[in-house]
Amino acid sequence: MNHSIITEFIILGFTKNPELQGILFLVFLFIYLVAFLGNMLIVIAIVYNNTLHTPMYVFLLALAIVDIICTTSIIPEMLRTMLTPGKTISYGGCMSQLFFFTWSLGAEMVLFTTMAYDRYIAICFPLRYSTIMNRRMCVALLSIVMAIAVANSWVHTGLILRLTFCGPNTIDHFFCEIPPLLALSCSPVRINEVMVYVADITLAIGDFTLTCISYGFIIAAILHIRTAEGKRKAFSTCSSHLVVVSLYYSPVIYTYIRPASSYTFEKDKVIAAFYALMTPALNPIVYSFCNKRMQAGVRKVFAFLKH
């Protein structure tokens, strides 16, 4: 049961400089529009095109939905606090934001691994792909993603709800994340830190390792492709995927593996922007819009809208 005295938090955001506030507002509004519209376009294209109802695109659909939830749980509230002098968020609003962000963080990490496994089966076992990645397997993998994400979010949000916040109530961050909340708590946070560390080892480092192993097998299979053009395209796809995955996992692992006492919020806010804001905006470009079948699906959506 929560006994916090604090009923609202003050979000400091990226800067107190009023001149920079206007620029940052436009930057984050642009990032949100790119992420939201790009991922929404992917959702519509996959849902309304029967040719894209395959495991690969179903996982892309799930990733797009996760990215929409991730950015929508953070950026609109951040933009609102930039425009209001008080810059406050209610205790309940802060906990809700924490839950949905933590859920999307866990879901995205497991989805990256699931998508890498799907590509591994497709490239290394092409003749058995449809047998292995059938509807039952697809549902099972998505169920695992959801179960892990919900469990991860419930554990961390539940442990935060048990903490007492008796002041100060100023969050030196641009949204309600675990590290700055632990730094504000006036009750012991050792259990929280242990569970964050466990999640970082199992989810972040574990999923990153499995993803890299899958791509290692994929690259080994690509080396056996006879045509130079085929190798070039395959390597280009794999390298772009690995860059995005690395940009996501590296800052997450760095942020969550340290105790609360070692956080340096000015630097950590910039690092958090990579996995909380930039990756959801980059995913549609790297995973979908470079794909010819997805491009065809998007063109069908625009053709439908014109009519």
Short mmCIF file of C-alpha atoms in Angstrom, two decimals:
data_model
loop_
_atom_site.label_atom_id
_atom_site.label_comp_id
_atom_site.label_asym_id
_atom_site.label_seq_id
_atom_site.Cartn_x
_atom_site.Cartn_y
_atom_site.Cartn_z
CA MET A 1 0.00 0.00 0.00
CA ASN A 2 1.28 3.48 -0.94
CA HIS A 3 1.86 6.03 1.87
CA SER A 4 3.37 8.83 -0.22
CA ILE A 5 2.81 12.38 0.92
CA ILE A 6 3.55 13.70 -2.56
CA THR A 7 0.44 14.12 -4.75
CA GLU A 8 2.20 15.55 -7.81
CA PHE A 9 5.66 15.81 -9.31
CA ILE A 10 7.42 18.66 -11.10
CA ILE A 11 9.06 17.60 -14.38
CA LEU A 12 12.16 19.71 -15.07
CA GLY A 13 12.52 18.52 -18.67
CA PHE A 14 15.66 18.97 -20.76
CA THR A 15 16.43 22.59 -19.92
CA LYS A 16 15.28 25.59 -17.88
CA ASN A 17 16.43 27.99 -20.61
CA PRO A 18 13.25 29.62 -22.05
CA GLU A 19 14.94 30.26 -25.42
CA LEU A 20 15.78 26.58 -25.82
CA GLN A 21 12.32 25.48 -24.64
CA GLY A 22 10.70 26.70 -27.87
CA ILE A 23 13.27 24.95 -30.06
CA LEU A 24 13.02 21.71 -28.08
CA PHE A 25 9.21 21.85 -28.24
CA LEU A 26 9.35 21.92 -32.05
CA VAL A 27 12.03 19.21 -32.16
CA PHE A 28 10.06 16.81 -29.94
CA LEU A 29 6.80 17.60 -31.71
CA PHE A 30 8.50 16.69 -35.00
CA ILE A 31 9.93 13.47 -33.54
CA TYR A 32 6.49 12.51 -32.20
CA LEU A 33 4.77 13.18 -35.52
CA VAL A 34 7.39 11.15 -37.40
CA ALA A 35 7.13 8.25 -34.93
CA PHE A 36 3.33 8.32 -34.60
CA LEU A 37 2.46 8.82 -38.27
CA GLY A 38 5.19 6.46 -39.51
CA ASN A 39 4.16 3.64 -37.19
CA MET A 40 0.44 4.27 -37.76
CA LEU A 41 1.04 4.01 -41.51
CA ILE A 42 2.71 0.64 -40.95
CA VAL A 43 -0.26 -0.55 -38.85
CA ILE A 44 -2.77 0.47 -41.52
CA ALA A 45 -0.69 -0.95 -44.39
CA ILE A 46 -0.30 -4.36 -42.72
CA VAL A 47 -3.89 -4.62 -41.47
CA TYR A 48 -5.45 -3.75 -44.83
CA ASN A 49 -3.10 -5.78 -47.08
CA ASN A 50 -3.68 -9.53 -47.05
CA THR A 51 -0.30 -10.12 -48.72
CA LEU A 52 1.38 -8.76 -45.56
CA HIS A 53 -0.39 -11.17 -43.20
CA THR A 54 2.76 -13.23 -42.64
CA PRO A 55 4.82 -13.69 -39.42
CA MET A 56 7.47 -11.14 -40.40
CA TYR A 57 4.90 -8.38 -40.95
CA VAL A 58 2.80 -9.39 -37.95
CA PHE A 59 5.89 -8.83 -35.78
CA LEU A 60 6.46 -5.48 -37.53
CA LEU A 61 2.84 -4.62 -36.76
CA ALA A 62 3.39 -5.45 -33.09
CA LEU A 63 6.58 -3.34 -33.04
CA ALA A 64 4.75 -0.38 -34.58
CA ILE A 65 1.97 -0.61 -31.96
CA VAL A 66 4.55 -0.79 -29.16
CA ASP A 67 6.37 2.27 -30.55
CA ILE A 68 3.09 4.23 -30.76
CA ILE A 69 2.32 3.40 -27.12
CA CYS A 70 5.89 4.25 -26.06
CA THR A 71 6.01 7.70 -27.66
CA THR A 72 2.39 8.54 -26.79
CA SER A 73 2.99 7.73 -23.12
CA ILE A 74 5.87 10.24 -23.00
CA ILE A 75 5.92 13.00 -25.61
CA PRO A 76 2.40 14.56 -25.38
CA GLU A 77 2.78 14.95 -21.61
CA MET A 78 6.31 16.32 -22.08
CA LEU A 79 5.04 18.87 -24.62
CA ARG A 80 2.26 19.89 -22.22
CA THR A 81 4.71 20.51 -19.36
CA MET A 82 6.83 22.63 -21.71
CA LEU A 83 3.85 24.94 -22.29
CA THR A 84 2.63 25.19 -18.68
CA PRO A 85 4.50 27.24 -16.04
CA GLY A 86 3.95 24.68 -13.25
CA LYS A 87 5.35 21.71 -15.23
CA THR A 88 3.51 19.32 -12.91
CA ILE A 89 2.24 15.77 -13.38
CA SER A 90 -0.07 14.07 -10.87
CA TYR A 91 1.17 11.10 -8.85
CA GLY A 92 -1.31 8.82 -10.64
CA GLY A 93 -0.34 10.24 -14.04
CA CYS A 94 3.33 9.66 -13.24
CA MET A 95 2.71 6.03 -12.23
CA SER A 96 0.62 5.44 -15.38
CA GLN A 97 3.37 6.88 -17.55
CA LEU A 98 5.91 4.68 -15.77
CA PHE A 99 3.77 1.56 -16.32
CA PHE A 100 3.19 2.09 -20.04
CA PHE A 101 6.78 3.11 -20.74
CA THR A 102 8.20 0.13 -18.82
CA TRP A 103 5.75 -2.15 -20.65
CA SER A 104 6.82 -0.82 -24.05
CA LEU A 105 10.50 -1.05 -23.07
CA GLY A 106 10.18 -4.76 -22.21
CA ALA A 107 7.97 -5.51 -25.23
CA GLU A 108 10.36 -3.82 -27.65
CA MET A 109 13.39 -5.73 -26.38
CA VAL A 110 11.68 -9.13 -26.63
CA LEU A 111 10.20 -8.21 -30.03
CA PHE A 112 13.65 -7.39 -31.41
CA THR A 113 14.77 -10.88 -30.40
CA THR A 114 11.61 -12.47 -31.83
CA MET A 115 12.07 -10.65 -35.15
CA ALA A 116 15.73 -11.70 -35.31
CA TYR A 117 14.68 -15.33 -34.70
CA ASP A 118 12.07 -15.05 -37.46
CA ARG A 119 14.69 -13.77 -39.93
CA TYR A 120 17.10 -16.52 -38.79
CA ILE A 121 14.53 -19.21 -39.65
CA ALA A 122 13.64 -17.51 -42.95
CA ILE A 123 17.25 -17.24 -44.16
CA CYS A 124 18.86 -20.34 -42.63
CA PHE A 125 15.90 -22.74 -43.09
CA PRO A 126 13.92 -21.29 -46.02
CA LEU A 127 12.29 -24.60 -47.00
CA ARG A 128 11.04 -25.23 -43.46
CA TYR A 129 10.07 -21.62 -42.70
CA SER A 130 6.31 -21.94 -43.29
CA THR A 131 6.24 -25.14 -41.21
CA ILE A 132 8.19 -23.70 -38.26
CA MET A 133 6.73 -20.17 -38.28
CA ASN A 134 3.09 -21.24 -38.54
CA ARG A 135 0.11 -19.42 -37.03
CA ARG A 136 0.43 -21.30 -33.72
CA MET A 137 4.11 -20.40 -33.35
CA CYS A 138 3.38 -16.78 -34.24
CA VAL A 139 0.64 -16.51 -31.58
CA ALA A 140 2.86 -18.27 -29.02
CA LEU A 141 5.77 -15.86 -29.62
CA LEU A 142 3.54 -12.78 -29.40
CA SER A 143 1.96 -14.17 -26.22
CA ILE A 144 5.43 -14.61 -24.70
CA VAL A 145 6.29 -11.02 -25.66
CA MET A 146 3.12 -9.72 -24.01
CA ALA A 147 3.52 -11.86 -20.88
CA ILE A 148 7.13 -10.80 -20.31
CA ALA A 149 6.34 -7.12 -20.97
CA VAL A 150 3.34 -7.07 -18.60
CA ALA A 151 5.19 -8.99 -15.86
CA ASN A 152 8.21 -6.68 -16.15
CA SER A 153 6.03 -3.57 -15.97
CA TRP A 154 3.89 -4.81 -13.07
CA VAL A 155 6.95 -5.74 -11.00
CA HIS A 156 8.73 -2.39 -11.39
CA THR A 157 5.60 -0.22 -11.14
CA GLY A 158 4.39 -2.22 -8.12
CA LEU A 159 7.73 -1.77 -6.35
CA ILE A 160 7.69 1.99 -7.08
CA LEU A 161 4.13 2.22 -5.67
CA ARG A 162 5.44 0.74 -2.38
CA LEU A 163 7.93 3.59 -1.96
CA THR A 164 7.29 6.72 0.08
CA PHE A 165 7.82 10.12 -1.55
CA CYS A 166 7.86 12.79 1.13
CA GLY A 167 9.72 15.55 -0.73
CA PRO A 168 11.35 16.99 -2.73
CA ASN A 169 9.02 16.28 -5.64
CA THR A 170 11.14 17.57 -8.54
CA ILE A 171 11.98 14.96 -11.20
CA ASP A 172 15.20 15.93 -12.99
CA HIS A 173 14.11 14.22 -16.21
CA PHE A 174 11.65 14.70 -19.09
CA PHE A 175 9.33 11.88 -17.98
CA CYS A 176 8.64 9.52 -15.07
CA GLU A 177 11.31 6.84 -15.34
CA ILE A 178 12.57 4.44 -12.69
CA PRO A 179 16.03 6.00 -11.98
CA PRO A 180 14.88 9.57 -11.15
CA LEU A 181 11.96 8.25 -9.09
CA LEU A 182 14.29 6.04 -7.02
CA ALA A 183 16.50 9.08 -6.43
CA LEU A 184 13.50 10.96 -4.95
CA SER A 185 12.32 8.20 -2.62
CA CYS A 186 12.76 8.71 1.12
CA SER A 187 12.32 4.98 1.80
CA PRO A 188 14.82 2.16 1.04
CA VAL A 189 15.14 1.36 -2.68
CA ARG A 190 17.46 -1.66 -2.46
CA ILE A 191 14.81 -4.15 -3.66
CA ASN A 192 13.95 -1.86 -6.58
CA GLU A 193 17.59 -1.63 -7.59
CA VAL A 194 18.05 -5.41 -7.39
CA MET A 195 14.97 -6.05 -9.58
CA VAL A 196 16.07 -3.40 -12.09
CA TYR A 197 19.49 -5.04 -12.22
CA VAL A 198 17.93 -8.50 -12.71
CA ALA A 199 15.70 -7.16 -15.51
CA ASP A 200 18.67 -5.46 -17.15
CA ILE A 201 20.70 -8.69 -17.14
CA THR A 202 17.88 -10.98 -18.30
CA LEU A 203 15.93 -8.70 -20.64
CA ALA A 204 18.41 -6.17 -22.00
CA ILE A 205 21.70 -8.09 -22.03
CA GLY A 206 19.98 -11.47 -22.56
CA ASP A 207 17.83 -10.31 -25.48
CA PHE A 208 20.70 -8.35 -27.03
CA THR A 209 22.91 -11.45 -26.89
CA LEU A 210 20.22 -13.67 -28.46
CA THR A 211 19.57 -11.07 -31.16
CA CYS A 212 23.28 -10.85 -32.01
CA ILE A 213 23.56 -14.67 -32.12
CA SER A 214 20.61 -14.83 -34.55
CA TYR A 215 22.20 -12.20 -36.79
CA GLY A 216 25.52 -14.04 -36.54
CA PHE A 217 23.90 -17.15 -38.04
CA ILE A 218 22.16 -14.97 -40.63
CA ILE A 219 25.44 -13.35 -41.71
CA ALA A 220 27.08 -16.78 -41.93
CA ALA A 221 24.24 -17.91 -44.22
CA ILE A 222 24.56 -14.72 -46.31
CA LEU A 223 28.22 -15.52 -46.99
CA HIS A 224 27.03 -18.57 -48.92
CA ILE A 225 24.88 -16.47 -51.27
CA ARG A 226 26.48 -16.71 -54.67
CA THR A 227 25.51 -13.37 -56.22
CA ALA A 228 27.37 -10.22 -55.12
CA GLU A 229 24.14 -8.19 -55.38
CA GLY A 230 22.33 -10.62 -53.08
CA LYS A 231 25.11 -10.41 -50.52
CA ARG A 232 25.15 -6.62 -50.68
CA LYS A 233 21.40 -6.30 -50.10
CA ALA A 234 21.40 -8.86 -47.28
CA PHE A 235 24.38 -7.26 -45.52
CA SER A 236 22.82 -3.80 -45.92
CA THR A 237 19.59 -5.00 -44.28
CA CYS A 238 21.38 -6.80 -41.43
CA SER A 239 23.75 -3.92 -40.72
CA SER A 240 20.90 -1.36 -40.55
CA HIS A 241 18.94 -3.64 -38.20
CA LEU A 242 21.97 -4.16 -35.95
CA VAL A 243 22.68 -0.41 -35.80
CA VAL A 244 19.12 0.32 -34.60
CA VAL A 245 19.20 -2.59 -32.13
CA SER A 246 22.56 -1.42 -30.74
CA LEU A 247 21.31 2.18 -30.45
CA TYR A 248 18.40 0.82 -28.41
CA TYR A 249 20.07 -1.74 -26.16
CA SER A 250 23.32 0.11 -25.33
CA PRO A 251 21.73 3.13 -23.58
CA VAL A 252 19.11 0.91 -21.89
CA ILE A 253 21.80 -1.36 -20.43
CA TYR A 254 23.89 1.66 -19.39
CA THR A 255 20.93 3.43 -17.71
CA TYR A 256 19.47 0.55 -15.73
CA ILE A 257 22.54 -1.39 -14.61
CA ARG A 258 23.73 1.30 -12.15
CA PRO A 259 22.54 2.07 -8.60
CA ALA A 260 20.38 5.18 -8.06
CA SER A 261 23.19 7.03 -6.29
CA SER A 262 25.35 7.06 -9.45
CA TYR A 263 22.86 8.70 -11.84
CA THR A 264 23.97 11.90 -13.57
CA PHE A 265 20.66 13.22 -14.86
CA GLU A 266 21.92 15.85 -17.30
CA LYS A 267 23.76 13.17 -19.28
CA ASP A 268 21.16 10.46 -18.64
CA LYS A 269 18.34 12.59 -20.12
CA VAL A 270 20.16 12.70 -23.45
CA ILE A 271 20.87 8.95 -23.29
CA ALA A 272 17.21 8.20 -22.45
CA ALA A 273 16.12 10.18 -25.52
CA PHE A 274 17.80 7.57 -27.75
CA TYR A 275 15.75 4.58 -26.58
CA ALA A 276 12.58 6.42 -25.56
CA LEU A 277 12.19 8.81 -28.51
CA MET A 278 14.67 8.24 -31.36
CA THR A 279 14.33 4.45 -31.80
CA PRO A 280 10.51 4.52 -32.22
CA ALA A 281 11.01 7.18 -34.93
CA LEU A 282 13.78 5.19 -36.66
CA ASN A 283 12.08 1.77 -36.58
CA PRO A 284 9.55 2.49 -39.38
CA ILE A 285 12.34 3.74 -41.67
CA VAL A 286 14.80 0.91 -41.01
CA TYR A 287 12.46 -2.07 -40.60
CA SER A 288 9.60 -1.19 -42.92
CA PHE A 289 9.95 1.62 -45.44
CA CYS A 290 13.12 0.06 -46.92
CA ASN A 291 11.16 -3.14 -47.60
CA LYS A 292 9.69 -3.41 -51.12
CA ARG A 293 6.57 -5.33 -50.05
CA MET A 294 5.92 -2.79 -47.32
CA GLN A 295 6.43 0.05 -49.81
CA ALA A 296 3.80 -1.57 -52.04
CA GLY A 297 1.45 -1.87 -49.06
CA VAL A 298 1.94 1.80 -48.15
CA ARG A 299 1.27 2.85 -51.77
CA LYS A 300 -2.03 0.93 -51.63
CA VAL A 301 -2.98 2.88 -48.50
CA PHE A 302 -2.26 6.21 -50.20
CA ALA A 303 -4.10 5.09 -53.34
CA PHE A 304 -7.13 4.21 -51.18
CA LEU A 305 -6.98 7.60 -49.40
CA LYS A 306 -6.90 9.43 -52.75
CA HIS A 307 -10.14 7.75 -53.80
#
